Each structure stands twice: as structure tokens, then as C-alpha cells.
PDB file of C-alpha atoms in Angstrom:
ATOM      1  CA  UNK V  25     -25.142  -9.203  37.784  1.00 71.00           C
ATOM      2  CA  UNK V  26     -25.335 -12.737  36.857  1.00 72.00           C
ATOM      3  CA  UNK V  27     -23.786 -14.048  33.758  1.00 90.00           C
ATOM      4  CA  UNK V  28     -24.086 -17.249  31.733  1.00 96.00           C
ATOM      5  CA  UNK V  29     -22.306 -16.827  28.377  1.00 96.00           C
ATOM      6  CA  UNK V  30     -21.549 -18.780  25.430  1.00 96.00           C
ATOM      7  CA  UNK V  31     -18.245 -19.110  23.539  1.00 91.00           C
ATOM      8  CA  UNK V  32     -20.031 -18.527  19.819  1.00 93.00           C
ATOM      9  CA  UNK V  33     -23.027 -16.491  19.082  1.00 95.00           C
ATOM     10  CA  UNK V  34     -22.731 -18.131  15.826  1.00 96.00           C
ATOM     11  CA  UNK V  35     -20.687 -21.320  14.140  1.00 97.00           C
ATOM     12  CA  UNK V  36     -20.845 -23.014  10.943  1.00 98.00           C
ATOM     13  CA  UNK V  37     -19.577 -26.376  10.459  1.00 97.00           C
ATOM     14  CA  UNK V  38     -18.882 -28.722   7.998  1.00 97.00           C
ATOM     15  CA  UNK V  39     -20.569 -32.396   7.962  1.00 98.00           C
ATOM     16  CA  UNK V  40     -18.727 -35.196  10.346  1.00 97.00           C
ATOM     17  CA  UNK V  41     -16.869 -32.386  12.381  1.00 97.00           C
ATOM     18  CA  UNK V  42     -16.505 -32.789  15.968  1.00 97.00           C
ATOM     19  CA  UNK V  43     -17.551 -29.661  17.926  1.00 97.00           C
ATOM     20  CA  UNK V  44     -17.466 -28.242  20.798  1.00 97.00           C
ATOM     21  CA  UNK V  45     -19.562 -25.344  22.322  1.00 98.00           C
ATOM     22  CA  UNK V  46     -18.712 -24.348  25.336  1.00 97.00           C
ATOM     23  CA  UNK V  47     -20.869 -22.519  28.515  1.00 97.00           C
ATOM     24  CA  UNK V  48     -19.231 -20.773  31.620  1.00 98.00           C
ATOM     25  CA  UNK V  49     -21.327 -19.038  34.290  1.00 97.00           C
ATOM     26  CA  UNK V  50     -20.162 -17.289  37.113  1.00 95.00           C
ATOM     27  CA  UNK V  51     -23.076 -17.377  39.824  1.00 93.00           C
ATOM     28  CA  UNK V  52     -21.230 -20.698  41.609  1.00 94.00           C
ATOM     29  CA  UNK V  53     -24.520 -22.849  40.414  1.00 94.00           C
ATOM     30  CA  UNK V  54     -24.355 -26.523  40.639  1.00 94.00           C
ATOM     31  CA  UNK V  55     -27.052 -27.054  37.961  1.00 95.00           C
ATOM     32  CA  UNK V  56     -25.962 -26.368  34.390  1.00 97.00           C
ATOM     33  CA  UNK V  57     -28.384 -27.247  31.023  1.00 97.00           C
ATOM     34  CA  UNK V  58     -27.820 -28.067  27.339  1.00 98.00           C
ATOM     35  CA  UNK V  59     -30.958 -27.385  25.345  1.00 98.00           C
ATOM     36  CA  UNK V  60     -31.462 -26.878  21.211  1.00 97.00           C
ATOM     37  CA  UNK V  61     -34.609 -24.638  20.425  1.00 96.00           C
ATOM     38  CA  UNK V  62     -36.172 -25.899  16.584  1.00 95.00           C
ATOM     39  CA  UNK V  63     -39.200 -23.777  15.014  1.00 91.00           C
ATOM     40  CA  UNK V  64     -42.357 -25.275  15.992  1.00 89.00           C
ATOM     41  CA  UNK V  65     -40.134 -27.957  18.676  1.00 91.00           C
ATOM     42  CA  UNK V  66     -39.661 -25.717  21.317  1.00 91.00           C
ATOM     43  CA  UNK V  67     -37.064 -25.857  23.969  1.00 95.00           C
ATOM     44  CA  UNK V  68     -35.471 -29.674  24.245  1.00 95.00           C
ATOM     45  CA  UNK V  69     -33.710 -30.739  26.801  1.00 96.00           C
ATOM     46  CA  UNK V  70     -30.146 -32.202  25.830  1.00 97.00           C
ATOM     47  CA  UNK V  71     -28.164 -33.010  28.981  1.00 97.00           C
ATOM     48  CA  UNK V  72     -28.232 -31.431  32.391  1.00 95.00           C
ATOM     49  CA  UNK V  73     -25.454 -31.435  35.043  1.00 96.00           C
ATOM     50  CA  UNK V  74     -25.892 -30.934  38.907  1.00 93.00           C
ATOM     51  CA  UNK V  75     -22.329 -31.279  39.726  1.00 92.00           C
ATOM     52  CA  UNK V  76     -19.169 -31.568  38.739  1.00 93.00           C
ATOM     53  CA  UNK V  77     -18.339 -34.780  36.622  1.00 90.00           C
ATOM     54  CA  UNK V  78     -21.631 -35.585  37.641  1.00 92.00           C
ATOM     55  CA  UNK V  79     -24.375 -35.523  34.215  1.00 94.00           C
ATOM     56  CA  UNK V  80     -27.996 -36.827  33.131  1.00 93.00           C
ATOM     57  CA  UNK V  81     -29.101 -37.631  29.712  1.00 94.00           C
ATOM     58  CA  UNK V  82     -32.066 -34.862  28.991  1.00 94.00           C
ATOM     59  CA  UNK V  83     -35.080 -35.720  26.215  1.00 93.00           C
ATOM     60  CA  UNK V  84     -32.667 -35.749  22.984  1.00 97.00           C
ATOM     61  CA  UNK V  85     -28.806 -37.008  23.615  1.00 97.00           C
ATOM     62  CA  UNK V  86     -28.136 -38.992  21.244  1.00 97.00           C
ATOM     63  CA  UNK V  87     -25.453 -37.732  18.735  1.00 96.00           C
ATOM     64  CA  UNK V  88     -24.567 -35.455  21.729  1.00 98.00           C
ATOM     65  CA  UNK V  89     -22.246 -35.832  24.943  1.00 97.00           C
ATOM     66  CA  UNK V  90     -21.053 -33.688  27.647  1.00 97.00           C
ATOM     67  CA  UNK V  91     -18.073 -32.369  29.922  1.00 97.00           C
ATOM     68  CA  UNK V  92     -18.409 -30.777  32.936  1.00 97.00           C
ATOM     69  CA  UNK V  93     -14.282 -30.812  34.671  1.00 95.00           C
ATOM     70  CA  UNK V  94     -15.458 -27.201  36.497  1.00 96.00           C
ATOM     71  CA  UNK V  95     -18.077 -26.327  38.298  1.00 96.00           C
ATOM     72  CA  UNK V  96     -18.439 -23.009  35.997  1.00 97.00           C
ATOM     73  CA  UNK V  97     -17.797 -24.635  33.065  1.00 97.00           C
ATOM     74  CA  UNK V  98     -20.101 -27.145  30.757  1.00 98.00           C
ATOM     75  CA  UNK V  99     -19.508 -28.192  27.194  1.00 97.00           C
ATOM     76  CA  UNK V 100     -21.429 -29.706  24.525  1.00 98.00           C
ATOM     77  CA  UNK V 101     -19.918 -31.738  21.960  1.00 98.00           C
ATOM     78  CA  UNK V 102     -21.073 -32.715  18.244  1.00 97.00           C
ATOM     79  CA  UNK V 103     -18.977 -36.059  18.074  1.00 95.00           C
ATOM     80  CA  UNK V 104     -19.763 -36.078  14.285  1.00 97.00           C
ATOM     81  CA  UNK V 105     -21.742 -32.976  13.217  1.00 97.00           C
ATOM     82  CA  UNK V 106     -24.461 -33.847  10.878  1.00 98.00           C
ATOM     83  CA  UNK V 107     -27.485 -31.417   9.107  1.00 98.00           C
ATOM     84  CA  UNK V 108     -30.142 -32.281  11.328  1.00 97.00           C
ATOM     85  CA  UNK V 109     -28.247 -30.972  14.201  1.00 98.00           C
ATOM     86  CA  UNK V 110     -28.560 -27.299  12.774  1.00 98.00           C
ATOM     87  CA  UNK V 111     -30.239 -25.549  15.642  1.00 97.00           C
ATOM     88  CA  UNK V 112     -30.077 -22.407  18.509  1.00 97.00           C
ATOM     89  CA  UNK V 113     -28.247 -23.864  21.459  1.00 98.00           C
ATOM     90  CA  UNK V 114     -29.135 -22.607  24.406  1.00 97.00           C
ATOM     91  CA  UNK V 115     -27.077 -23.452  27.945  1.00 97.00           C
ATOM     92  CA  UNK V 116     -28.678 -22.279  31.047  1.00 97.00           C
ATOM     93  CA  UNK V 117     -27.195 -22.497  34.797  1.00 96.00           C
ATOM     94  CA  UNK V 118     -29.635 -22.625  38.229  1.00 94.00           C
ATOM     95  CA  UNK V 119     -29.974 -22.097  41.842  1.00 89.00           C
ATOM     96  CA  UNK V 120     -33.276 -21.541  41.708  1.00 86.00           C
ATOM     97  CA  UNK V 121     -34.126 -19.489  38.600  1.00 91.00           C
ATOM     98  CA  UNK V 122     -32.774 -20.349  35.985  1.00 94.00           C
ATOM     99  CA  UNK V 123     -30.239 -18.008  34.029  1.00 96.00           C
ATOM    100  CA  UNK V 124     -29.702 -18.317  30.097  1.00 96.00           C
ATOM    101  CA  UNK V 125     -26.699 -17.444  28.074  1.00 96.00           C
ATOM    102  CA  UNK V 126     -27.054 -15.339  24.580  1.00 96.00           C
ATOM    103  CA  UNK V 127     -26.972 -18.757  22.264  1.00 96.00           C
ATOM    104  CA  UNK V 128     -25.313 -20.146  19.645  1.00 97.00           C
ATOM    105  CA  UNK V 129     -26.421 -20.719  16.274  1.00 97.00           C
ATOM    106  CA  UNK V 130     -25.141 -23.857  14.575  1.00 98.00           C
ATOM    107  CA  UNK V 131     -25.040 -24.283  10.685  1.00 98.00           C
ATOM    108  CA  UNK V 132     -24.234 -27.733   9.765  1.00 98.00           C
ATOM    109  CA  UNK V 133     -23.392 -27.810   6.093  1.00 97.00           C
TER     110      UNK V 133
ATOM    111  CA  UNK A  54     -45.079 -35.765  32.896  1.00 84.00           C
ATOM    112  CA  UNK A  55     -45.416 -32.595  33.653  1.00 89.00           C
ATOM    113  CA  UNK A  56     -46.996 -30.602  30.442  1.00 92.00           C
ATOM    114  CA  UNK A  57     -46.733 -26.941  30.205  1.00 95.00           C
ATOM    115  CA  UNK A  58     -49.236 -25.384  27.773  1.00 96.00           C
ATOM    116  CA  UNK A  59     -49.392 -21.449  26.877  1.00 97.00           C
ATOM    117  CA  UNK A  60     -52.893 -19.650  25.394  1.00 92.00           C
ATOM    118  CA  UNK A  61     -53.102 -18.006  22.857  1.00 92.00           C
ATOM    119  CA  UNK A  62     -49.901 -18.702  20.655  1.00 94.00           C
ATOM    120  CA  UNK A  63     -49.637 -15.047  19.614  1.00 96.00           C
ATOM    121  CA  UNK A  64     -51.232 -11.696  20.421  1.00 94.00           C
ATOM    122  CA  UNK A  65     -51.121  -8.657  18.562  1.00 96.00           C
ATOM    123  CA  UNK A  66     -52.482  -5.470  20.717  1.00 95.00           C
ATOM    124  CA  UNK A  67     -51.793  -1.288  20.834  1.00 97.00           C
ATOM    125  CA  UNK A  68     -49.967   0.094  22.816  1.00 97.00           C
ATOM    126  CA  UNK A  69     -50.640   0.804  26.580  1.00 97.00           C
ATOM    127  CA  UNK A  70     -53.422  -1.804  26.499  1.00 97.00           C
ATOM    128  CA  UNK A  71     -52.432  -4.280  29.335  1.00 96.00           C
ATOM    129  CA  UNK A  72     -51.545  -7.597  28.535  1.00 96.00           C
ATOM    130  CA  UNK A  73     -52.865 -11.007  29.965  1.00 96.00           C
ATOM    131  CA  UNK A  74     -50.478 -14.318  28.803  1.00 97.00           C
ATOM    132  CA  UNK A  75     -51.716 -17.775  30.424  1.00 97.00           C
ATOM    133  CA  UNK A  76     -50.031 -21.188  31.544  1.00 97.00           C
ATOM    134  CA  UNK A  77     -51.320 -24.047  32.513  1.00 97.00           C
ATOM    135  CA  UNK A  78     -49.297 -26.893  33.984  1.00 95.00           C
ATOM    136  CA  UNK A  79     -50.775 -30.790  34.258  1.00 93.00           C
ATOM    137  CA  UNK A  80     -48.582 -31.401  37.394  1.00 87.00           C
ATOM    138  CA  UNK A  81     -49.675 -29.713  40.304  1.00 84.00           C
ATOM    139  CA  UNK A  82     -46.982 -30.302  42.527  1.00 85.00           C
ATOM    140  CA  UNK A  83     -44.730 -28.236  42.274  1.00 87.00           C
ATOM    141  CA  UNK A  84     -42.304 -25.883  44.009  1.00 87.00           C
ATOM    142  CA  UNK A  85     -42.503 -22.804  41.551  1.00 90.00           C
ATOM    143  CA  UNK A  86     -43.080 -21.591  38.319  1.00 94.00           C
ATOM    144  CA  UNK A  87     -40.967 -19.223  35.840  1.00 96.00           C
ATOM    145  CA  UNK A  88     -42.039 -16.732  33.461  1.00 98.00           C
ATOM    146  CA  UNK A  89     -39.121 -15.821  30.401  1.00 98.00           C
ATOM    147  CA  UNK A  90     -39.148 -13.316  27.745  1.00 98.00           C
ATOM    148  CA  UNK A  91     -37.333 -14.284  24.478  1.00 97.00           C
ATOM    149  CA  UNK A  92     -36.298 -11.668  21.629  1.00 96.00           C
ATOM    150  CA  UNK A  93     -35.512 -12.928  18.248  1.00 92.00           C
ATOM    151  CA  UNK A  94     -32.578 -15.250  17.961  1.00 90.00           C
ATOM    152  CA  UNK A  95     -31.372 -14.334  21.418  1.00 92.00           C
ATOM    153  CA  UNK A  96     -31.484 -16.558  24.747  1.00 93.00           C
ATOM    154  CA  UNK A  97     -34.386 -15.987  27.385  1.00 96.00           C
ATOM    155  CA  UNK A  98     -34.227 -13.758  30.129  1.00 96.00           C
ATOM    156  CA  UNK A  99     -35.767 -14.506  33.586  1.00 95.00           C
ATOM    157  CA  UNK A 100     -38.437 -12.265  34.390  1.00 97.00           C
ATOM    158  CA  UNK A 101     -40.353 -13.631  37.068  1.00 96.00           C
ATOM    159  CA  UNK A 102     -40.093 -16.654  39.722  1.00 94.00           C
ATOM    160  CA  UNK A 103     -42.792 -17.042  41.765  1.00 94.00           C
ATOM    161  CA  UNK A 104     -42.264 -19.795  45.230  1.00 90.00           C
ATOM    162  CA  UNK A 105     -45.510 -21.992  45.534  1.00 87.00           C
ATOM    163  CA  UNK A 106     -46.206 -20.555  48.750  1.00 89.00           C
ATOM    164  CA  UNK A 107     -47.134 -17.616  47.038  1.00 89.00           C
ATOM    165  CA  UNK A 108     -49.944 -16.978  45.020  1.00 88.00           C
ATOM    166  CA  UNK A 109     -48.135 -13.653  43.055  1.00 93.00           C
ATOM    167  CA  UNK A 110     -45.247 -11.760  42.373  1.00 94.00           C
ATOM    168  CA  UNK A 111     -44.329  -8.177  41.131  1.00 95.00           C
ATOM    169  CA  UNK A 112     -41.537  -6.863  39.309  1.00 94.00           C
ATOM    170  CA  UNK A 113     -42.496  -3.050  38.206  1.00 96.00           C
ATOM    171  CA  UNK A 114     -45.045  -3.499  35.303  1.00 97.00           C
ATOM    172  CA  UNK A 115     -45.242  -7.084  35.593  1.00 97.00           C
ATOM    173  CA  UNK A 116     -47.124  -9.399  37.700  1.00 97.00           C
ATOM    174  CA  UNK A 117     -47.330 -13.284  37.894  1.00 96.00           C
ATOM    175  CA  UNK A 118     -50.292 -15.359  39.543  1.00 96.00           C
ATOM    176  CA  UNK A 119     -49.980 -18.723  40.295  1.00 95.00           C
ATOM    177  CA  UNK A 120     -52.659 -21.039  41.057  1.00 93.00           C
ATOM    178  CA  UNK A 121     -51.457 -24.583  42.139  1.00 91.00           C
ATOM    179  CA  UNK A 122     -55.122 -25.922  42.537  1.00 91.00           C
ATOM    180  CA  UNK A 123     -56.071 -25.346  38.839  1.00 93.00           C
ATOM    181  CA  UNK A 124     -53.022 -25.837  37.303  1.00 94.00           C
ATOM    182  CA  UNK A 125     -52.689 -22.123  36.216  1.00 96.00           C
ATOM    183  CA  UNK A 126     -50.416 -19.074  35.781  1.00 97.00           C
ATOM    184  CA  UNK A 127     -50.709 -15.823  34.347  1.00 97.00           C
ATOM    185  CA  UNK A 128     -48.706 -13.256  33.438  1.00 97.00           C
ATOM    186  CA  UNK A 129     -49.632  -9.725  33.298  1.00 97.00           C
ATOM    187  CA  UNK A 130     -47.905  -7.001  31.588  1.00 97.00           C
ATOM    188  CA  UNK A 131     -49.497  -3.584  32.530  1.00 97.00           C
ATOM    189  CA  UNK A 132     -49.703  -0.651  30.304  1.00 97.00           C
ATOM    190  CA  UNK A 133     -47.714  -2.254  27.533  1.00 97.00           C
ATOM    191  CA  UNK A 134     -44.924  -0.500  25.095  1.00 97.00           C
ATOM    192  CA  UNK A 135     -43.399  -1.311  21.863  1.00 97.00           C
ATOM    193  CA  UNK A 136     -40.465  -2.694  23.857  1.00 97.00           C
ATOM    194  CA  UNK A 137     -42.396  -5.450  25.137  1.00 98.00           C
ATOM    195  CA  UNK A 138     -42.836  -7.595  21.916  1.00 98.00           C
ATOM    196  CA  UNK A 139     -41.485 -10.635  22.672  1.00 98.00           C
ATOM    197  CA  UNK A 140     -41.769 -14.217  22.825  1.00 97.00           C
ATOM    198  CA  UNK A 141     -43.021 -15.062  26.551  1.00 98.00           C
ATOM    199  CA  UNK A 142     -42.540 -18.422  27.914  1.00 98.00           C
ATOM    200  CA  UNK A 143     -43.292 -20.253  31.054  1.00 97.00           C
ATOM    201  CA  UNK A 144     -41.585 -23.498  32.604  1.00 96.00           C
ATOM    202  CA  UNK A 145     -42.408 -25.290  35.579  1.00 94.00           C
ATOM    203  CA  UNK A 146     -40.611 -28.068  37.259  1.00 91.00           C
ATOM    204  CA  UNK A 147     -40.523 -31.798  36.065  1.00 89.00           C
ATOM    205  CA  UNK A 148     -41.540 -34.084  38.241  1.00 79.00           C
ATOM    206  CA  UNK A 149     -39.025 -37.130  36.681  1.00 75.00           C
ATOM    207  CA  UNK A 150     -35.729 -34.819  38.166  1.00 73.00           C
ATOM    208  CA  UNK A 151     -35.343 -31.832  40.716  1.00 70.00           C
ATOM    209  CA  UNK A 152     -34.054 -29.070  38.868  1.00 82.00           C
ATOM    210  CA  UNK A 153     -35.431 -29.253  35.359  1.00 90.00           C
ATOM    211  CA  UNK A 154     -37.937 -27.436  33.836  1.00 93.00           C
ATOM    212  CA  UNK A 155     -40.768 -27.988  30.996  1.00 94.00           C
ATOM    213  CA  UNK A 156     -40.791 -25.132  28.933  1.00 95.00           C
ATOM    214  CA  UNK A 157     -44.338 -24.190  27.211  1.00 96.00           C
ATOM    215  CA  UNK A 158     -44.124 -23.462  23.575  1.00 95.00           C
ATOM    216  CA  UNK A 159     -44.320 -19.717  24.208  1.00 96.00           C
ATOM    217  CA  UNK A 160     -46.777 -16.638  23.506  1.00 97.00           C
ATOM    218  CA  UNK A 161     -45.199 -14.303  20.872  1.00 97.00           C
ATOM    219  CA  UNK A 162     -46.573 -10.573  21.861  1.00 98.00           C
ATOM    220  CA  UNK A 163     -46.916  -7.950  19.101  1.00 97.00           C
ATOM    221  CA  UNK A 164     -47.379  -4.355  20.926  1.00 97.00           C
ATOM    222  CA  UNK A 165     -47.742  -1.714  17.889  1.00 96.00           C
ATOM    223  CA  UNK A 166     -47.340   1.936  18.009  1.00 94.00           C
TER     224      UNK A 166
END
């Protein structure tokens, strides 16, 4: 069974904070996907990955970057957490179809 | 750009009526299409994929259409249950990068009892 998971199913963080969430699947994909899902937004792109070390910027990546040192692993990382970046993140991994993980939900107070 | 749009928004129907979401893409070249179902506050799960060499694919009470030379896709859910409310969304493949996908806002499905 395939498996994309998510090290936080919820995290609340204080303003200017550095954070990191972090995404491991275990299907051997070379694509991996940062998106943030906002009422009435949609899914957004964030950054996207299709190898290791290797990373594009997606739609929205600014106040975001990336880290991808393992194929099965891919991190996001708030370099200075601030309200507007309160959102579901949502990593995904591909072959083909694409597999999600369960989420996180950041609170940025 | 590829723009992925989903009619109607939301649909409310009994149960074991059969259901009928659309998608329409602007981009029609693509190589395949995805249908998801979302639950509340929980990440999507792949239902369907369909190749575009094919023009449908089945997974138990669900099938998928696709229709490259119209733009369209369209999920049906037969028979439906409580268990399918849901948000249901569809993505299909950017044209600016292999790989990604442009998710439609979504169709949120109310079966009631």
C-alpha cells in the first residue's frame, strides 16, 4: 500500500519562527510536491521536486524554500513564519498518479 | 495555461441516486487526467487515473470519461451512499512542466439518508 505521510497533522507557531514540515514517501517516486490549500484558493502549488537536490519554484514560493537530501524525503521550510502563512499543507509524491499525505495544519500566531 | 474548471460547485442528492461531477480542462493535450476525493481537513485520495488513450475507467461504483476533443471529464458515482460525501476534485497536467497538475476548485457532494 502506498504511503506519503506527514510529520504533523497539526502545528502552531509563533510569529518569525523558522519551521520545518517534513514529507517522506515510500513508493521510490522521483516527483515530490509542496502545496497550501486556502478556502475559496484552492490547491497552490509551492515547490515541486523531480529528483534529488534537484527543485522548481511552483505558483507561490516566496517566504518558502525547500530540501530534498533523499529521494523519500522533502521538506518545507517557513524561514520566518508569519500569519498569512496559516494554511493546510499538503505534500504529494508521483509516478504517475499522484499520492497525498494526511496534511498539516499550520497556525501562525 | 492549462485551466481546470469543475460544475456545479456543490450537489446535495438522496441516497442511491447516481451521481454525475464534470471537468473541463482548456488544454487539450494532455497525457491523463485524475479524479480525487477530499474529506474534511484531511489530504485527497486518488480515486481514478484515466491514460489519454482511453476514453474511461472503472473502479467498482465509479467510472471516469474522458474526452480530449472537448476538453471534458466526468465522473460518475453509481448508486450513491452516505459515505460518499466528499469534496471531489479533478487535475490534469500543466503544460509549463511534466509532472504537475492543475487542480479544479472541487465539487463538494452531499448524499443524505
Amino acid at each position: 500500500d502506498v504511503k506519503v505521510t506527514q510529520s504533523s497533522r497539526y502545528l502552531v507557531k509563533r510569529t518569525g519562527e523558522k519551521v520545518f514540515l517534513e514529507c517522506v514517501q515510500d513508493m521510490d517516486h522521483e516527483n515530490m510536491f509542496w502545496y497550501r490549500q486556502d478556502p475559496g484558493l484552492g490547491l497552490r502549488l509551492i515547490y515541486f521536486s523531480y529528483d534529488v537536490k534537484m527543485k522548481e519554484k511552483g505558483d507561490i514560493p516566496e517566504g518558502y524554500s525547500v530540501s530534498r537530501e533523499k529521494k523519500e524525503r522533502f521538506s518545507l521550510i517557513l524561514e520566518s513564519a508569519s500569519t498569512n502563512q496559516t494554511s493546510m499543507y499538503l505534500c504529494a509524491s508521483s509516478a504517475d498518479t499522484q499520492y497525498f499525505g494526511p496534511g498539516t495544519r499550520l497556525t501562525v500566531l | 495555461k492549462q485551466e481546470v474548471t469543475q460544475i456545479p460547485a456543490a450537489l446535495s442528492v438522496p441516497e442511491g441516486e447516481n451521481l454525475v461531477l464534470n471537468c473541463s480542462f482548456t488544454d487539450s493535450a494532455i497525457y491523463n487526467l485524475q479524479w480525487f476525493r477530499q474529506d474534511p481537513g484531511k489530504g485527497l485520495t486518488s480515486l481514478l487515473l484515466i491514460q489519454s488513450s482511453q476514453r474511461e475507467q472503472t473502479s467498482g461504483r465509479l467510472n471516469a470519461s474522458l474526452d480530449k476533443s472537448s476538453g471534458r471529464s466526468t465522473l460518475y458515482i453509481a448508486a450513491s451512499q452516505p459515505g460518499d460525501s466528499a469534496t471531489y476534485l479533478c487535475a490534469a497536467p500543466r503544460a509549463d512542466s511534466w509532472g504537475k497538475l492543475q487542480f479544479g476548485a472541487g465539487t463538494q457532494v452531499v448524499v443524505t439518508p
